[in-house]
Amino acid sequence: MSKLNVNIDHVATIRQARQVDEPNPVWAAVECELAGASGVTLHLREDRRHIQDRDVELVHEVTGLKCNLEIALTDPMIRFALKLKPDMVTLVPEKREELTTEGGLDCIKLSKRLGNAVKKLNKARIKVSAFIVPQADQIQASCDTGCDAIELHTGMYANAKSDRQIAKTLRDIESARDYGLEQGLVVHAGHGLNYRNIGPVAALGGLTDFNIGHSIVSRSVFVGLRQAAKEMIALIEKNSPSN
Ligand code: PXP
C-alpha cells in the first residue's frame, strides 16, 4: 500500500506572508500524524520563502513521522541534512524565480555532484531520492549514482488536459515505475497530485510513497488539515491495487 507524506510547506507560506508565528508547521505535522499520514515532506528552499531551518528541526524532533527533507543539490543544503539526519533526503532542482519546483533533477548532467552527495548522505545513514522526470535515462543515472529511491515527477500527468494526454502521461509513469523497480530502486511519486487525479496513479501500484502538498493544504482551509489528510489517505487506499 502506498503511503502519504504530506508536504506542509504552504502552512509556512501563510505564516511567512505576515512574518508572525501562526499557523505553525509543527502543529500541522501533528495533525497529519493524527490523520494517519506516514510522513511529512519539507522543502527547505534556498530563499527560505516558506519552511525555515528551525521548522524542520522542530518537526523532526517533535513528531514520530518519517521526515522527507527536500533540498537543492548544494553544499550548504547537504551540510544541513547531514546535521539534521532526516529519514530521507529528496534532491530537487531549484530556481529562485519559480513558483514551485519545475522539471526534474538532471541526474545525467549532475552525476558527479549527485554521486558525491549520495555517498556523504548514505554514510550518515540517510536515504536519498532524486526527483526526476519519468524517463529511462534519468532513472538509469539515479541508479548509477547510488540513489536509494526516485520520486517520479507527476506534473505532466497533473497538467494533461485531454484523455489521450492523461493516458500517455500515466503510461510514462507506469513504464518509469517498472524500470525503476527493475533497477532495484524504491519508487515514489509527487507533484500536482490532488483529490481528482490521485485515483489512477494510486491504482498503478508499486509506488511506495506519495508526496502531496498544495491540494491537501488548500482543502484544509475548508475542512481542517487532519480531515484533508484523512481524505487523501482514504483515496490512496481505495484505489490501491491490493484493495
Ligand atoms: N514532490 C516534490 C519533489 C516537490 O518539489 C513538491 C512541491 O514542493 C511536491 C512533491 C508536492 O507538490 P504539490 O504541492 O503540487 O502536491
Coordinates of C-alpha atoms and ligand atoms in Angstrom, one line a residue:
M1 CA 0.0 0.0 0.0
S2 CA 1.3 3.5 -0.9
K3 CA 1.9 5.9 1.9
L4 CA 1.2 9.5 2.2
N5 CA 3.8 12.1 3.1
V6 CA 2.1 15.5 3.5
N7 CA 4.1 18.4 2.2
I8 CA 3.3 21.1 4.7
D9 CA 5.4 23.9 3.1
H10 CA 2.3 26.0 2.4
V11 CA 1.3 26.2 6.1
A12 CA 4.6 28.1 6.5
T13 CA 3.8 30.1 3.3
I14 CA 0.7 31.5 5.1
R15 CA 2.8 32.3 8.2
Q16 CA 5.6 34.0 6.2
A17 CA 3.0 36.2 4.5
R18 CA 2.7 38.1 7.8
Q19 CA 6.1 37.2 9.4
V20 CA 4.3 36.1 12.5
D21 CA 4.2 32.8 14.5
E22 CA 1.0 31.2 13.0
P23 CA 0.0 28.9 11.6
N24 CA 2.7 26.6 13.0
P25 CA 4.1 23.9 10.8
V26 CA 4.8 21.7 13.9
W27 CA 1.1 21.8 14.7
A28 CA 0.4 20.9 11.1
A29 CA 2.7 17.9 11.2
V30 CA 1.0 16.7 14.4
E31 CA -2.4 17.0 12.6
C32 CA -1.0 14.9 9.7
E33 CA 0.3 12.3 12.2
L34 CA -3.2 12.1 13.9
A35 CA -4.7 11.7 10.4
G36 CA -2.6 8.6 9.8
A37 CA -0.1 10.0 7.4
S38 CA 3.2 8.2 7.4
G39 CA 5.4 11.2 6.9
V40 CA 5.9 14.8 6.2
T41 CA 7.8 16.4 3.3
L42 CA 9.5 19.7 3.9
H43 CA 11.2 21.7 1.2
L44 CA 13.8 23.9 2.7
R45 CA 14.3 26.3 -0.2
E46 CA 17.4 28.4 -0.6
D47 CA 15.4 31.6 -0.4
R48 CA 13.6 30.3 2.7
R49 CA 10.3 31.5 1.3
H50 CA 8.3 29.2 3.4
I51 CA 9.8 26.5 5.6
Q52 CA 12.7 27.7 7.9
D53 CA 15.6 25.7 9.3
R54 CA 14.0 25.8 12.8
D55 CA 10.7 24.4 11.4
V56 CA 12.5 21.4 10.0
E57 CA 14.4 20.8 13.2
L58 CA 11.3 21.0 15.4
V59 CA 9.1 18.9 13.1
H60 CA 11.8 16.2 13.1
E61 CA 12.2 16.3 16.8
V62 CA 8.6 16.6 17.9
T63 CA 6.7 14.1 15.7
G64 CA 7.2 10.5 15.1
L65 CA 6.6 10.9 11.4
K66 CA 9.0 10.0 8.6
C67 CA 10.8 13.2 7.7
N68 CA 11.4 13.6 4.0
L69 CA 13.7 16.7 3.5
E70 CA 13.6 18.2 0.1
I71 CA 16.6 20.2 -0.8
A72 CA 18.7 21.5 -3.8
L73 CA 21.9 19.8 -4.6
T74 CA 24.2 22.4 -3.0
D75 CA 26.9 22.1 -0.3
P76 CA 25.1 24.2 2.4
M77 CA 21.9 22.1 1.9
I78 CA 23.8 18.8 2.1
R79 CA 25.6 20.1 5.3
F80 CA 22.2 21.0 6.8
A81 CA 20.8 17.5 6.0
L82 CA 23.9 15.8 7.5
K83 CA 23.3 17.7 10.7
L84 CA 19.6 17.1 10.8
K85 CA 19.7 13.4 9.8
P86 CA 16.2 13.1 8.3
D87 CA 14.9 9.7 7.2
M88 CA 15.2 10.7 3.6
V89 CA 16.6 13.5 1.5
T90 CA 14.9 14.2 -1.8
L91 CA 17.1 16.1 -4.1
V92 CA 15.3 18.6 -6.3
P93 CA 16.2 21.2 -8.9
E94 CA 15.7 24.7 -7.7
K95 CA 15.4 28.1 -9.4
R96 CA 14.7 31.2 -7.3
E97 CA 12.2 32.7 -9.7
E98 CA 10.0 29.6 -9.9
L99 CA 6.6 29.4 -8.1
T100 CA 7.1 25.7 -7.4
T101 CA 9.6 23.0 -8.4
E102 CA 9.8 22.9 -12.2
G103 CA 11.1 19.9 -14.1
G104 CA 13.2 17.1 -12.5
L105 CA 16.8 17.0 -11.4
D106 CA 19.1 16.3 -14.3
C107 CA 20.9 13.3 -12.9
I108 CA 22.9 12.8 -16.1
K109 CA 24.4 16.3 -16.1
L110 CA 24.8 16.4 -12.3
S111 CA 26.0 12.8 -12.0
K112 CA 29.4 13.6 -10.3
R113 CA 27.9 16.0 -7.7
L114 CA 25.0 13.7 -7.2
G115 CA 27.2 10.7 -6.6
N116 CA 29.3 12.6 -4.1
A117 CA 26.2 13.8 -2.2
V118 CA 24.7 10.3 -2.1
K119 CA 27.9 8.9 -0.6
K120 CA 28.0 11.5 2.1
L121 CA 24.3 11.2 3.0
N122 CA 24.3 7.4 2.9
K123 CA 27.4 7.3 5.2
A124 CA 25.2 9.3 7.7
R125 CA 22.5 6.6 7.2
I126 CA 20.2 9.0 5.3
K127 CA 18.4 7.5 2.3
V128 CA 18.5 9.6 -0.9
S129 CA 15.8 10.0 -3.5
A130 CA 16.1 12.0 -6.7
F131 CA 13.1 13.9 -8.1
I132 CA 13.1 13.2 -11.8
V133 CA 11.0 13.2 -14.9
P134 CA 9.7 9.7 -15.8
Q135 CA 12.4 8.9 -18.3
A136 CA 14.6 5.8 -18.5
D137 CA 17.9 7.7 -18.9
Q138 CA 17.3 9.7 -15.8
I139 CA 16.3 6.6 -13.8
Q140 CA 19.5 4.9 -15.0
A141 CA 21.6 7.9 -13.9
S142 CA 19.9 7.9 -10.5
C143 CA 20.7 4.3 -10.1
D144 CA 24.3 4.7 -11.3
T145 CA 24.9 7.5 -8.8
G146 CA 23.8 5.3 -6.0
C147 CA 20.4 6.8 -5.1
D148 CA 18.2 4.6 -3.0
A149 CA 14.9 5.9 -4.5
I150 CA 13.5 8.1 -7.2
E151 CA 10.4 10.4 -7.0
L152 CA 8.7 10.4 -10.3
H153 CA 7.5 13.9 -11.3
T154 CA 3.8 13.6 -11.9
G155 CA 3.4 17.2 -13.1
M156 CA 3.0 16.3 -16.7
Y157 CA 0.2 13.9 -15.8
A158 CA -1.4 16.5 -13.5
N159 CA -1.3 19.2 -16.2
A160 CA -2.6 16.9 -19.0
K161 CA -5.8 18.1 -20.5
S162 CA -7.1 15.6 -23.0
D163 CA -7.9 11.9 -22.2
R164 CA -5.2 10.9 -24.7
Q165 CA -2.6 13.1 -22.9
I166 CA -3.7 11.8 -19.5
A167 CA -3.4 8.1 -20.7
K168 CA 0.0 8.8 -22.3
T169 CA 1.4 10.6 -19.2
L170 CA 0.1 7.8 -17.0
R171 CA 1.7 5.2 -19.2
D172 CA 5.0 7.1 -18.9
I173 CA 4.7 6.9 -15.1
E174 CA 3.9 3.2 -15.2
S175 CA 6.9 2.4 -17.5
A176 CA 9.2 4.6 -15.4
R177 CA 8.0 2.7 -12.3
D178 CA 8.7 -0.6 -13.9
Y179 CA 12.2 0.5 -15.0
G180 CA 13.0 1.9 -11.5
L181 CA 11.8 -1.3 -9.8
E182 CA 13.9 -3.4 -12.2
Q183 CA 17.0 -1.3 -11.2
G184 CA 16.3 -2.0 -7.5
L185 CA 15.1 1.5 -6.7
V186 CA 12.3 2.4 -4.4
V187 CA 9.8 4.5 -6.4
H188 CA 7.8 7.5 -5.1
A189 CA 5.6 9.9 -6.9
G190 CA 4.6 13.5 -6.5
H191 CA 3.8 17.0 -7.7
G192 CA 0.4 18.3 -8.8
L193 CA -1.5 15.4 -7.3
N194 CA -4.9 16.2 -5.9
Y195 CA -8.2 14.7 -4.9
R196 CA -9.4 14.4 -8.5
N197 CA -6.3 12.9 -10.1
I198 CA -4.8 10.7 -7.4
G199 CA -7.0 7.6 -8.2
P200 CA -5.4 6.4 -11.5
V201 CA -1.8 6.9 -10.1
A202 CA -2.6 5.1 -6.9
A203 CA -4.2 2.3 -8.9
L204 CA -0.8 1.7 -10.7
G205 CA 0.6 0.1 -7.6
G206 CA 4.3 -0.2 -6.9
L207 CA 4.7 3.4 -5.8
T208 CA 5.6 3.3 -2.1
D209 CA 5.2 7.0 -1.2
F210 CA 3.1 9.9 -2.5
N211 CA 4.4 13.4 -1.6
I212 CA 1.4 15.7 -1.8
G213 CA 1.1 19.3 -0.6
H214 CA -0.8 22.0 -2.3
S215 CA -4.1 20.3 -2.7
I216 CA -4.2 19.0 0.9
V217 CA -3.3 22.4 2.4
S218 CA -5.8 24.0 0.1
R219 CA -8.6 21.6 1.2
S220 CA -7.6 22.1 4.9
V221 CA -8.8 25.7 4.7
F222 CA -12.3 24.3 4.5
V223 CA -12.2 21.1 6.4
G224 CA -9.1 21.3 8.6
L225 CA -5.8 19.6 7.9
R226 CA -6.5 16.4 9.8
Q227 CA -9.6 15.8 7.7
A228 CA -8.0 16.8 4.5
A229 CA -5.1 14.4 5.0
K230 CA -7.5 11.6 6.0
E231 CA -9.5 12.1 2.8
M232 CA -6.3 11.8 0.7
I233 CA -5.2 8.7 2.6
A234 CA -8.7 7.1 2.0
L235 CA -8.4 7.8 -1.7
I236 CA -5.0 6.3 -1.9
E237 CA -6.2 3.2 0.0
K238 CA -9.4 2.9 -2.0
N239 CA -7.6 3.0 -5.3
S240 CA -4.5 0.8 -4.4
P241 CA -4.5 -2.5 -6.3
S242 CA -4.3 -4.5 -3.1
N243 CA -7.9 -3.4 -2.3
Ligands
PXP1 N1 7.4 16.5 -4.6 C1 8.4 17.4 -4.9 C2 9.8 16.9 -5.2 C3 8.1 18.8 -4.8 O1 9.0 19.7 -5.1 C4 6.8 19.2 -4.5 C5 6.4 20.6 -4.3 O2 7.2 21.2 -3.4 C6 5.8 18.1 -4.2 C7 6.2 16.8 -4.3 C8 4.4 18.5 -3.8 O3 3.8 19.0 -4.9 P1 2.3 19.6 -4.7 O4 2.4 20.7 -3.7 O5 2.0 20.0 -6.1 O6 1.5 18.5 -4.2

